[in-house]
Amino acid sequence: MLKGKSAIITGGVRGIGRAIAEAFCRNGADVLLCYRSNDAAAEKTQDELAQYGTKVEILKGDVADPEFATEAIAKAKENFGKIDILVNNAGITKDKLLIQMKGDDFDSVVDTNLKGSFYFLKAASSVMIKQRAGSIINLSSVVGVKGNPGQVNYAASKAGVIGMTMAAAKELGRRNVRVNAIAPGFIETDMTDELNDSQKAKMNEVISLGRMGSPEDVANLALFLASDMSAYITAQTICIDGGMSI
């Protein structure tokens, strides 16, 4: 599905980002995986994905730094010659009740989740516009659609991603650059592994399918949006939540 294509994936060495990276490599794409701090996970992921025979590059940095986006674009162009796909996946949480949340708690989440996505969106767009082709996939969340107690900062950042996705899609569509968002619900990750069985059961009660999703579920959707199979889809936010948001 992605043979001959190249992708940049932020937050690409663990969780959902790691699953997306594997799906892309398995389907023929070269990938640049951006990560912030976990060198061991980055090197392990790079080694494991080598089995698919595509190029796998890694780059360490903070997406909240606008210079990192510039560096990533340059590295991808140097190694792959072009950039077909961008996945803005990197994100953080700093959950607190509204009355306990400090300005720094709000700003740091917005800086990473929203502004970080903006920096990479802008940098990748400059390349894709010249190519007159590209697919940009921004990771939002159902929290950005519905809100959630204790996550005012996270909800604001992910709602911002949705608005940014729609606006960018309207700007870039004439240049054959598509921009879509994925809004996951409860997905099995390192964070959910810390929940006990009772907590997981309560979460599953609000999901129509009765289970949490897997990173691979999200990766399959990202693969579709990155491929030519979705060539007429842009400006969309697709919830992948097992029916939680009904």
mmCIF file of C-alpha atoms in Angstrom:
data_model
loop_
_atom_site.group_PDB
_atom_site.id
_atom_site.type_symbol
_atom_site.label_atom_id
_atom_site.label_comp_id
_atom_site.label_asym_id
_atom_site.label_seq_id
_atom_site.Cartn_x
_atom_site.Cartn_y
_atom_site.Cartn_z
ATOM 1 C CA MET A 1 0.000 0.000 0.000
ATOM 2 C CA LEU A 2 2.870 2.401 0.700
ATOM 3 C CA LYS A 3 5.658 1.015 -1.462
ATOM 4 C CA GLY A 4 8.015 3.786 -2.526
ATOM 5 C CA LYS A 5 6.566 6.280 -0.047
ATOM 6 C CA SER A 6 8.304 7.940 2.896
ATOM 7 C CA ALA A 7 6.898 9.118 6.213
ATOM 8 C CA ILE A 8 7.748 11.139 9.290
ATOM 9 C CA ILE A 9 6.115 9.941 12.507
ATOM 10 C CA THR A 10 6.453 11.952 15.713
ATOM 11 C CA GLY A 11 6.281 9.978 18.932
ATOM 12 C CA GLY A 12 7.097 7.033 16.727
ATOM 13 C CA VAL A 13 8.927 4.590 18.989
ATOM 14 C CA ARG A 14 6.271 3.589 21.538
ATOM 15 C CA GLY A 15 2.551 2.920 21.780
ATOM 16 C CA ILE A 16 0.359 4.091 18.930
ATOM 17 C CA GLY A 17 3.267 5.712 17.097
ATOM 18 C CA ARG A 18 5.255 2.490 17.194
ATOM 19 C CA ALA A 19 2.292 0.533 15.815
ATOM 20 C CA ILE A 20 1.849 3.042 12.995
ATOM 21 C CA ALA A 21 5.543 2.827 12.171
ATOM 22 C CA GLU A 22 5.371 -0.955 11.909
ATOM 23 C CA ALA A 23 2.249 -0.851 9.739
ATOM 24 C CA PHE A 24 3.930 1.612 7.389
ATOM 25 C CA CYS A 25 7.168 -0.378 7.144
ATOM 26 C CA ARG A 26 5.299 -3.637 6.649
ATOM 27 C CA ASN A 27 3.556 -2.003 3.705
ATOM 28 C CA GLY A 28 6.721 -0.713 2.069
ATOM 29 C CA ALA A 29 7.314 2.791 3.450
ATOM 30 C CA ASP A 30 10.577 4.342 4.580
ATOM 31 C CA VAL A 31 10.133 6.067 7.944
ATOM 32 C CA LEU A 32 11.771 8.702 10.106
ATOM 33 C CA LEU A 33 10.764 8.166 13.726
ATOM 34 C CA CYS A 34 10.993 11.224 15.960
ATOM 35 C CA TYR A 35 11.183 10.762 19.724
ATOM 36 C CA ARG A 36 11.906 12.904 22.758
ATOM 37 C CA SER A 37 13.880 10.919 25.325
ATOM 38 C CA ASN A 38 13.735 7.105 25.250
ATOM 39 C CA ASP A 39 16.917 6.146 23.405
ATOM 40 C CA ALA A 40 16.549 2.452 24.256
ATOM 41 C CA ALA A 41 13.030 2.275 22.808
ATOM 42 C CA ALA A 42 14.128 4.171 19.702
ATOM 43 C CA GLU A 43 17.058 1.869 18.993
ATOM 44 C CA LYS A 44 14.973 -1.234 19.734
ATOM 45 C CA THR A 45 12.225 -0.074 17.378
ATOM 46 C CA GLN A 46 14.734 0.732 14.656
ATOM 47 C CA ASP A 47 16.273 -2.738 14.962
ATOM 48 C CA GLU A 48 12.908 -4.525 14.988
ATOM 49 C CA LEU A 49 11.530 -2.683 11.973
ATOM 50 C CA ALA A 50 14.626 -3.475 9.921
ATOM 51 C CA GLN A 51 13.066 -6.885 9.185
ATOM 52 C CA TYR A 52 10.751 -5.256 6.633
ATOM 53 C CA GLY A 53 13.604 -4.123 4.423
ATOM 54 C CA THR A 54 12.739 -0.428 4.280
ATOM 55 C CA LYS A 55 14.752 2.498 5.591
ATOM 56 C CA VAL A 56 14.185 3.285 9.268
ATOM 57 C CA GLU A 57 15.789 6.446 10.639
ATOM 58 C CA ILE A 58 15.443 7.875 14.150
ATOM 59 C CA LEU A 59 15.815 11.447 15.378
ATOM 60 C CA LYS A 60 15.777 12.729 18.953
ATOM 61 C CA GLY A 61 14.226 16.060 19.869
ATOM 62 C CA ASP A 62 11.286 17.928 21.351
ATOM 63 C CA VAL A 63 8.379 18.690 19.025
ATOM 64 C CA ALA A 64 7.643 21.795 21.108
ATOM 65 C CA ASP A 65 10.869 23.252 19.691
ATOM 66 C CA PRO A 66 10.136 24.679 16.220
ATOM 67 C CA GLU A 67 13.726 24.021 15.140
ATOM 68 C CA PHE A 68 13.199 20.285 15.621
ATOM 69 C CA ALA A 69 10.581 20.210 12.866
ATOM 70 C CA THR A 70 13.013 21.915 10.500
ATOM 71 C CA GLU A 71 15.703 19.386 11.426
ATOM 72 C CA ALA A 72 13.356 16.441 10.886
ATOM 73 C CA ILE A 73 12.266 17.661 7.459
ATOM 74 C CA ALA A 74 15.886 18.116 6.402
ATOM 75 C CA LYS A 75 16.834 14.627 7.611
ATOM 76 C CA ALA A 76 13.888 13.013 5.844
ATOM 77 C CA LYS A 77 14.673 14.771 2.566
ATOM 78 C CA GLU A 78 18.340 13.821 2.854
ATOM 79 C CA ASN A 79 17.589 10.142 3.468
ATOM 80 C CA PHE A 80 14.442 9.627 1.399
ATOM 81 C CA GLY A 81 14.489 12.399 -1.187
ATOM 82 C CA LYS A 82 10.856 13.327 -0.524
ATOM 83 C CA ILE A 83 8.169 13.358 2.153
ATOM 84 C CA ASP A 84 4.870 11.706 1.300
ATOM 85 C CA ILE A 85 3.332 11.304 4.749
ATOM 86 C CA LEU A 86 3.432 13.107 8.088
ATOM 87 C CA VAL A 87 1.917 11.615 11.227
ATOM 88 C CA ASN A 88 1.690 14.083 14.118
ATOM 89 C CA ASN A 89 1.421 11.602 16.968
ATOM 90 C CA ALA A 90 3.593 13.009 19.779
ATOM 91 C CA GLY A 91 1.582 14.083 22.797
ATOM 92 C CA ILE A 92 1.611 14.424 26.575
ATOM 93 C CA THR A 93 -0.898 14.691 29.419
ATOM 94 C CA LYS A 94 -0.771 16.624 32.683
ATOM 95 C CA ASP A 95 -4.142 15.831 34.194
ATOM 96 C CA LYS A 96 -5.507 17.953 37.046
ATOM 97 C CA LEU A 97 -8.844 19.387 38.033
ATOM 98 C CA LEU A 98 -9.440 22.821 36.563
ATOM 99 C CA ILE A 99 -9.168 24.663 39.887
ATOM 100 C CA GLN A 100 -5.844 22.943 40.604
ATOM 101 C CA MET A 101 -4.349 23.365 37.142
ATOM 102 C CA LYS A 102 -1.535 25.873 36.822
ATOM 103 C CA GLY A 103 -0.750 27.912 33.755
ATOM 104 C CA ASP A 104 2.403 25.887 33.172
ATOM 105 C CA ASP A 105 0.352 22.665 33.178
ATOM 106 C CA PHE A 106 -1.858 24.108 30.464
ATOM 107 C CA ASP A 107 0.926 25.640 28.406
ATOM 108 C CA SER A 108 3.190 22.582 28.334
ATOM 109 C CA VAL A 109 0.404 20.322 27.036
ATOM 110 C CA VAL A 110 -0.630 22.837 24.384
ATOM 111 C CA ASP A 111 3.013 23.436 23.428
ATOM 112 C CA THR A 112 3.564 19.744 22.714
ATOM 113 C CA ASN A 113 0.190 18.555 21.452
ATOM 114 C CA LEU A 114 -0.969 21.548 19.432
ATOM 115 C CA LYS A 115 1.983 23.800 18.707
ATOM 116 C CA GLY A 116 4.260 20.805 18.108
ATOM 117 C CA SER A 117 1.806 19.493 15.530
ATOM 118 C CA PHE A 118 1.630 22.954 13.968
ATOM 119 C CA TYR A 119 5.414 23.188 13.596
ATOM 120 C CA PHE A 120 5.619 19.829 11.813
ATOM 121 C CA LEU A 121 2.491 20.543 9.766
ATOM 122 C CA LYS A 122 3.951 23.810 8.520
ATOM 123 C CA ALA A 123 7.394 22.368 7.773
ATOM 124 C CA ALA A 124 6.071 19.292 5.954
ATOM 125 C CA SER A 125 3.517 21.333 4.015
ATOM 126 C CA SER A 126 6.247 23.441 2.439
ATOM 127 C CA VAL A 127 7.691 20.268 0.905
ATOM 128 C CA MET A 128 4.387 18.646 -0.028
ATOM 129 C CA ILE A 129 3.103 21.784 -1.756
ATOM 130 C CA LYS A 130 6.084 21.682 -4.105
ATOM 131 C CA GLN A 131 5.553 17.963 -4.682
ATOM 132 C CA ARG A 132 1.830 18.567 -5.208
ATOM 133 C CA ALA A 133 1.154 15.465 -3.167
ATOM 134 C CA GLY A 134 1.050 14.402 0.446
ATOM 135 C CA SER A 135 -1.002 13.034 3.314
ATOM 136 C CA ILE A 136 -0.898 14.570 6.784
ATOM 137 C CA ILE A 137 -2.457 12.709 9.702
ATOM 138 C CA ASN A 138 -2.906 14.502 13.012
ATOM 139 C CA LEU A 139 -3.641 12.527 16.173
ATOM 140 C CA SER A 140 -6.444 14.148 18.134
ATOM 141 C CA SER A 141 -8.624 12.373 20.709
ATOM 142 C CA VAL A 142 -12.268 11.824 21.581
ATOM 143 C CA VAL A 143 -11.432 14.076 24.532
ATOM 144 C CA GLY A 144 -10.995 16.857 21.988
ATOM 145 C CA VAL A 145 -14.510 16.117 20.723
ATOM 146 C CA LYS A 146 -16.390 15.481 23.981
ATOM 147 C CA GLY A 147 -14.173 16.880 26.756
ATOM 148 C CA ASN A 148 -13.236 15.038 29.948
ATOM 149 C CA PRO A 149 -13.012 16.047 33.622
ATOM 150 C CA GLY A 150 -9.460 16.711 34.750
ATOM 151 C CA GLN A 151 -8.235 17.238 31.200
ATOM 152 C CA VAL A 152 -9.052 20.843 30.339
ATOM 153 C CA ASN A 153 -5.535 21.340 28.955
ATOM 154 C CA TYR A 154 -5.532 18.085 26.975
ATOM 155 C CA ALA A 155 -9.056 18.665 25.640
ATOM 156 C CA ALA A 156 -8.143 22.172 24.503
ATOM 157 C CA SER A 157 -5.018 20.933 22.739
ATOM 158 C CA LYS A 158 -6.802 18.088 20.957
ATOM 159 C CA ALA A 159 -9.790 20.234 19.979
ATOM 160 C CA GLY A 160 -7.266 22.667 18.550
ATOM 161 C CA VAL A 161 -5.773 19.864 16.479
ATOM 162 C CA ILE A 162 -9.196 19.218 14.940
ATOM 163 C CA GLY A 163 -9.677 22.862 14.007
ATOM 164 C CA MET A 164 -6.149 23.081 12.649
ATOM 165 C CA THR A 165 -6.748 19.958 10.559
ATOM 166 C CA MET A 166 -9.844 21.384 8.893
ATOM 167 C CA ALA A 167 -8.278 24.774 8.203
ATOM 168 C CA ALA A 168 -5.091 23.251 6.789
ATOM 169 C CA ALA A 169 -7.082 20.860 4.606
ATOM 170 C CA LYS A 170 -8.915 23.802 3.040
ATOM 171 C CA GLU A 171 -5.625 25.592 2.345
ATOM 172 C CA LEU A 172 -3.703 22.625 0.989
ATOM 173 C CA GLY A 173 -6.333 20.710 -0.956
ATOM 174 C CA ARG A 174 -5.693 22.581 -4.212
ATOM 175 C CA ARG A 175 -2.105 21.321 -4.061
ATOM 176 C CA ASN A 176 -3.262 17.708 -3.657
ATOM 177 C CA VAL A 177 -2.191 17.602 -0.011
ATOM 178 C CA ARG A 178 -4.724 15.879 2.238
ATOM 179 C CA VAL A 179 -5.039 16.585 5.971
ATOM 180 C CA ASN A 180 -7.072 14.387 8.313
ATOM 181 C CA ALA A 181 -7.281 13.699 12.027
ATOM 182 C CA ILE A 182 -7.692 10.511 14.023
ATOM 183 C CA ALA A 183 -9.479 10.740 17.376
ATOM 184 C CA PRO A 184 -8.801 7.587 19.417
ATOM 185 C CA GLY A 185 -10.846 6.603 22.447
ATOM 186 C CA PHE A 186 -9.564 4.230 25.118
ATOM 187 C CA ILE A 187 -6.539 2.479 23.608
ATOM 188 C CA GLU A 188 -4.378 -0.129 25.341
ATOM 189 C CA THR A 189 -1.055 1.584 26.063
ATOM 190 C CA ASP A 190 1.507 1.786 28.860
ATOM 191 C CA MET A 191 -0.852 4.143 30.713
ATOM 192 C CA THR A 192 -3.829 1.778 30.632
ATOM 193 C CA ASP A 193 -1.598 -1.105 31.741
ATOM 194 C CA GLU A 194 -1.434 0.633 35.119
ATOM 195 C CA LEU A 195 -5.217 0.376 35.605
ATOM 196 C CA ASN A 196 -6.668 -2.435 37.715
ATOM 197 C CA ASP A 197 -9.339 -4.824 36.450
ATOM 198 C CA SER A 198 -12.148 -2.864 38.096
ATOM 199 C CA GLN A 199 -11.081 0.374 36.433
ATOM 200 C CA LYS A 200 -10.815 -1.331 33.054
ATOM 201 C CA ALA A 201 -14.265 -2.877 33.482
ATOM 202 C CA LYS A 202 -15.797 0.551 34.134
ATOM 203 C CA MET A 203 -14.123 1.920 31.019
ATOM 204 C CA ASN A 204 -15.416 -0.968 28.923
ATOM 205 C CA GLU A 205 -18.983 -0.316 30.105
ATOM 206 C CA VAL A 206 -19.128 2.957 28.147
ATOM 207 C CA ILE A 207 -17.738 1.387 24.957
ATOM 208 C CA SER A 208 -20.320 -0.139 22.610
ATOM 209 C CA LEU A 209 -17.927 -2.889 21.528
ATOM 210 C CA GLY A 210 -17.151 -3.677 25.166
ATOM 211 C CA ARG A 211 -13.375 -3.483 24.914
ATOM 212 C CA MET A 212 -10.533 -1.047 24.607
ATOM 213 C CA GLY A 213 -8.868 -0.622 21.255
ATOM 214 C CA SER A 214 -5.330 -1.642 20.428
ATOM 215 C CA PRO A 215 -2.548 0.488 18.959
ATOM 216 C CA GLU A 216 -2.846 -1.704 15.881
ATOM 217 C CA ASP A 217 -6.485 -0.643 15.449
ATOM 218 C CA VAL A 218 -5.330 2.963 15.203
ATOM 219 C CA ALA A 219 -2.401 1.998 12.977
ATOM 220 C CA ASN A 220 -4.738 0.349 10.469
ATOM 221 C CA LEU A 221 -6.719 3.570 10.152
ATOM 222 C CA ALA A 222 -3.533 5.610 9.782
ATOM 223 C CA LEU A 223 -2.361 3.217 7.067
ATOM 224 C CA PHE A 224 -5.613 3.739 5.166
ATOM 225 C CA LEU A 225 -5.403 7.536 5.452
ATOM 226 C CA ALA A 226 -1.763 7.515 4.370
ATOM 227 C CA SER A 227 -2.454 5.386 1.304
ATOM 228 C CA ASP A 228 -4.012 6.175 -2.054
ATOM 229 C CA MET A 229 -7.084 4.208 -0.962
ATOM 230 C CA SER A 230 -8.194 7.395 0.825
ATOM 231 C CA ALA A 231 -7.292 9.718 -2.056
ATOM 232 C CA TYR A 232 -10.653 11.540 -1.883
ATOM 233 C CA ILE A 233 -10.733 11.955 1.899
ATOM 234 C CA THR A 234 -9.555 15.193 3.514
ATOM 235 C CA ALA A 235 -10.572 17.561 6.346
ATOM 236 C CA GLN A 236 -12.060 14.662 8.322
ATOM 237 C CA THR A 237 -11.761 13.727 11.978
ATOM 238 C CA ILE A 238 -12.390 10.014 12.372
ATOM 239 C CA CYS A 239 -13.228 8.728 15.845
ATOM 240 C CA ILE A 240 -11.862 5.272 16.548
ATOM 241 C CA ASP A 241 -13.386 4.523 19.918
ATOM 242 C CA GLY A 242 -15.474 1.362 19.684
ATOM 243 C CA GLY A 243 -18.652 3.419 19.794
ATOM 244 C CA MET A 244 -17.808 5.273 23.011
ATOM 245 C CA SER A 245 -18.757 8.659 21.571
ATOM 246 C CA ILE A 246 -22.268 7.626 20.453
#
